[in-house]
Short mmCIF file of C-alpha atoms in Angstrom, two decimals:
data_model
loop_
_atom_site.label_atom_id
_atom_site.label_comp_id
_atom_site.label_asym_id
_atom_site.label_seq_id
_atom_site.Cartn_x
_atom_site.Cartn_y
_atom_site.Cartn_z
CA UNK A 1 -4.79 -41.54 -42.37
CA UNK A 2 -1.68 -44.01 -42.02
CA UNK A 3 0.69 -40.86 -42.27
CA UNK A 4 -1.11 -38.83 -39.59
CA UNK A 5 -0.63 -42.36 -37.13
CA UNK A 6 2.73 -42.78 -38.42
CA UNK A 7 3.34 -38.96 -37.62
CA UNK A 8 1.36 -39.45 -34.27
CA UNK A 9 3.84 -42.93 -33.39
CA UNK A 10 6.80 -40.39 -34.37
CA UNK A 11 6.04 -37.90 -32.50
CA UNK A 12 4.97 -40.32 -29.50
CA UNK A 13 8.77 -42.03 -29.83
CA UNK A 14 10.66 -38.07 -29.79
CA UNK A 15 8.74 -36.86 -26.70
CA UNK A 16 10.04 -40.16 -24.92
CA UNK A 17 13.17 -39.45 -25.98
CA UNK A 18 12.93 -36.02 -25.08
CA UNK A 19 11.78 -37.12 -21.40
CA UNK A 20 14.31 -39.46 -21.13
CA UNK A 21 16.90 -37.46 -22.83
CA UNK A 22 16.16 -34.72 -20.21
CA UNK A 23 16.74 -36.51 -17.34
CA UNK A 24 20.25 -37.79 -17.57
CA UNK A 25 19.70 -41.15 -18.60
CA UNK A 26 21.49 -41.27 -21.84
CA UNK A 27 25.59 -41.15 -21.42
CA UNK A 28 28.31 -40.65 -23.93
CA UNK A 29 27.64 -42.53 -27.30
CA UNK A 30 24.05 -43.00 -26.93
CA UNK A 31 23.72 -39.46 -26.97
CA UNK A 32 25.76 -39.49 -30.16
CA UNK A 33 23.42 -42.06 -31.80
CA UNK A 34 20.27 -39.65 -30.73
CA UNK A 35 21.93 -36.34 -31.98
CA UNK A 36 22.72 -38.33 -35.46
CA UNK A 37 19.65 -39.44 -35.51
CA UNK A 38 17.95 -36.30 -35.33
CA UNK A 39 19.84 -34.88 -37.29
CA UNK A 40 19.32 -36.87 -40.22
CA UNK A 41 15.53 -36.59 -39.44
CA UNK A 42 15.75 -32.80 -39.30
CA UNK A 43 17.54 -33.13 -42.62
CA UNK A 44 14.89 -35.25 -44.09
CA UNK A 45 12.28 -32.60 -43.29
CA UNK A 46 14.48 -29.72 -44.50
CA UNK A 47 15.43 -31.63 -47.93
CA UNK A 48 11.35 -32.12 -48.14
CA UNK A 49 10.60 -28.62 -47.33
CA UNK A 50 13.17 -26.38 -48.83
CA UNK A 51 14.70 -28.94 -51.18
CA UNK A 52 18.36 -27.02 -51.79
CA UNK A 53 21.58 -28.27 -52.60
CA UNK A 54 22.92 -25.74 -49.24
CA UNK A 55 22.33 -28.41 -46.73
CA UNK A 56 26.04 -30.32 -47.26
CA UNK A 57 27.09 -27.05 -45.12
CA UNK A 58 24.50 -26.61 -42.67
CA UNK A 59 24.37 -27.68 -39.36
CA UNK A 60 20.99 -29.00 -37.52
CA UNK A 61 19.97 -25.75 -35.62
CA UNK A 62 20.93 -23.80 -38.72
CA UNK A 63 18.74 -26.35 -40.92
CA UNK A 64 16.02 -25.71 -38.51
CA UNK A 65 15.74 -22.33 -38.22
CA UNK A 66 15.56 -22.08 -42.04
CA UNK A 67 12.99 -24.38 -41.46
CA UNK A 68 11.26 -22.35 -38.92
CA UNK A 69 11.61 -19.61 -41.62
CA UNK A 70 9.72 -21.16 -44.51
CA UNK A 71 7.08 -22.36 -42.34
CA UNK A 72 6.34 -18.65 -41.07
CA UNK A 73 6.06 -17.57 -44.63
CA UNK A 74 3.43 -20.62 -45.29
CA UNK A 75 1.63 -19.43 -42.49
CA UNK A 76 1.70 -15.69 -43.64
CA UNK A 77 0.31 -16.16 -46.84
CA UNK A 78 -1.80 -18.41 -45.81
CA UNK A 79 -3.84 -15.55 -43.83
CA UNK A 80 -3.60 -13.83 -47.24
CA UNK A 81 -5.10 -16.38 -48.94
CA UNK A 82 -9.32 -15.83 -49.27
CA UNK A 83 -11.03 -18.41 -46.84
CA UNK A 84 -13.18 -19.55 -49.55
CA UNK A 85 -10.33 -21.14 -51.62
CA UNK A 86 -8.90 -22.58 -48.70
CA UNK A 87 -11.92 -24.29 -48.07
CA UNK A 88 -12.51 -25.73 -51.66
CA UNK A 89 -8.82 -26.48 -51.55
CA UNK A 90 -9.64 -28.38 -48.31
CA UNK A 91 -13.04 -30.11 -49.66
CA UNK A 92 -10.73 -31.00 -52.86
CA UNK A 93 -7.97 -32.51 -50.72
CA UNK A 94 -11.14 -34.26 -48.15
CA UNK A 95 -12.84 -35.50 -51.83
CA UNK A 96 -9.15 -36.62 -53.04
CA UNK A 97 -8.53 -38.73 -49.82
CA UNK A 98 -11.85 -40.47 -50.24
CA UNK A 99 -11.56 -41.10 -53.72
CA UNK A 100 -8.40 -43.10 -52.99
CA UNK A 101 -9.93 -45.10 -49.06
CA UNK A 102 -12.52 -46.19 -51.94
CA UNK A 103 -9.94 -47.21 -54.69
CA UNK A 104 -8.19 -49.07 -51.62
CA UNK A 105 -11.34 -50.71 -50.86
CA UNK A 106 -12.20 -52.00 -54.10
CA UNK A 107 -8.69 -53.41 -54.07
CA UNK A 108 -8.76 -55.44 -51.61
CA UNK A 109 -12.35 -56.40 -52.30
CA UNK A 110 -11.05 -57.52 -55.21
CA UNK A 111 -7.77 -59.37 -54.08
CA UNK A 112 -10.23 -61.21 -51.39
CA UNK A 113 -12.32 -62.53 -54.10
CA UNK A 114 -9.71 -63.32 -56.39
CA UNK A 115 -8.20 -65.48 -53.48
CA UNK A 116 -11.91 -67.09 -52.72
CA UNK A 117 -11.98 -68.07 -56.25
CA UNK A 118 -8.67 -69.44 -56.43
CA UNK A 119 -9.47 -71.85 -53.00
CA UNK A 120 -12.82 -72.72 -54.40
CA UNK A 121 -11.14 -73.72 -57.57
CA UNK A 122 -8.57 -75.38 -55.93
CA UNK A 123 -11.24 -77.44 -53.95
CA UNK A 124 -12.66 -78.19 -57.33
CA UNK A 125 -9.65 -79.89 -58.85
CA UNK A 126 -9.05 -81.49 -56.02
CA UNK A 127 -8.81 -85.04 -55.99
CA UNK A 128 -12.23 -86.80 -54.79
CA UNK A 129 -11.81 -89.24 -51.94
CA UNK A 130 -14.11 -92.19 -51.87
CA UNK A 131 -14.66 -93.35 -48.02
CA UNK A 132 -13.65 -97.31 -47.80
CA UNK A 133 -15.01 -99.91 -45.47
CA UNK A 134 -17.87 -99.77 -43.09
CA UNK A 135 -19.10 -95.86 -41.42
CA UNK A 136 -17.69 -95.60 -38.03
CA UNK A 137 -20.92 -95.70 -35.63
CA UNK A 138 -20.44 -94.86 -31.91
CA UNK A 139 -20.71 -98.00 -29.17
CA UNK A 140 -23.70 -97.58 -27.06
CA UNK A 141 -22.44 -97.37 -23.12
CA UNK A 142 -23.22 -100.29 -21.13
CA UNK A 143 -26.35 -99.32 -18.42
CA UNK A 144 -25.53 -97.72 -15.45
CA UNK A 145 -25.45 -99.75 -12.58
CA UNK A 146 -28.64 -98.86 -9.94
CA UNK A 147 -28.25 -98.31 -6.59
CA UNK A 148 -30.90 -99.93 -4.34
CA UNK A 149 -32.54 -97.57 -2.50
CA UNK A 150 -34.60 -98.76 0.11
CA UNK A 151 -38.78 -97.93 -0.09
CA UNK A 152 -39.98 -94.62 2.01
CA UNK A 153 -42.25 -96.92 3.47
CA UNK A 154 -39.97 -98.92 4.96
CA UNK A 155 -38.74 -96.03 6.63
CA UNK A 156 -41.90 -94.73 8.17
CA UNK A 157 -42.34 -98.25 9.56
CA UNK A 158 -38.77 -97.90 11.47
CA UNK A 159 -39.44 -94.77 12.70
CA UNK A 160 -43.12 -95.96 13.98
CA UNK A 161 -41.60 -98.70 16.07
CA UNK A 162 -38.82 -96.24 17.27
CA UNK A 163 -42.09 -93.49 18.17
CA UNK A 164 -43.57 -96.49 19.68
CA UNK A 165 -40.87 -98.08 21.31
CA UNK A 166 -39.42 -94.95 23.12
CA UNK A 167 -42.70 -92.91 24.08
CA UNK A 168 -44.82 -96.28 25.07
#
C-alpha cells in the first residue's frame, strides 16, 4: 500500500517534470541534472528487472527498450497462463499482504502498550509530592453595586400630571 503511494507520488513528480520539461522552462544544466536523473532511475528499474552485468554499456533509450522488451514477454505469457492460477496467485499475494497489515498492527499495538506501561511505571516511581501550607480557596467578589431605579409608579404619576396638565 505505501509502495503503490510512493509509486503514485513518483509518478505525480515525472509528469510535472514532464510538463514543465516540455515547455521550455528548464535551460542548460538543469536539464543535465533531469537527464542524470532519469537516467539513473531508468537504470534502477532495468537493474531490478533484467538484473545483467550489460548495463555499464548501455545507454538510457537502449536500457529502455530492453525494458520495453521484457515487459512484452511478461505480458505474453501472462495470456498463456490459465486464469485460474492467476487468480489463486492473486488471492495468495491479496492473503500475503493482509497477513503482514495484521503483523504491522499487532506491532504497533504492541509498541503503544509497551510505551503506556513504561509512563505508567514511570508515574509509579515517581517521587510523591506532599502539598504544604493552607489549600488555595478563591476570594468571593465584593457585591455589585445597584443602580437605583426609580418605581413604575412614580412614573405613571408624572405622566398623569403631564395628561392632566396639557389636555385640561
Amino acid at each position: 500500500m505505501m509502495s503503490i503511494a510512493k509509486e503514485e507520488e513518483m509518478a505525480a513528480e515525472l509528469q510535472l517534470k514532464a510538463r514543465v520539461f516540455h515547455f521550455g522552462q528548464y535551460k542548460g544544466a538543469l536539464e543535465d541534472k533531469v537527464l542524470e536523473s532519469l537516467n539513473h532511475k531508468v537504470l534502477d528499474v532495468y537493474r531490478h528487472c533484467v538484473s545483467t552485468q550489460q548495463e555499464s554499456n548501455l545507454g538510457t533509450v537502449q536500457m529502455l527498450t530492453i525494458i520495453e522488451q521484457q515487459l512484452d514477454d511478461l505480458l505474453e505469457n501472462l495470456e498463456r497462463v490459465p486464469q485460474i492460477k492467476v487468480e489463486q496467485a492473486e488471492k495468495a499475494k491479496e492473503k500475503e499482504r493482509r497477513q503482514r497489515l495484521r503483523e504491522e498492527k499487532a506491532k504497533m499495538q504492541k509498541q503503544q502498550q509497551e510505551e503506556r506501561l513504561q509512563r505508567a511505571q514511570a508515574r509509579a516511581q515517581a517521587e510523591i509530592k506532599k502539598k504544604k501550607g493552607r489549600k488555595l480557596v478563591c476570594r468571593s467578589r465584593p457585591p455589585a453595586m445597584k443602580t437605583k431605579e426609580e418605581p413604575e409608579f412614580e412614573l405613571l404619576d408624572k405622566e398623569k400630571e403631564e395628561q392632566l396638565f396639557f389636555f385640561t
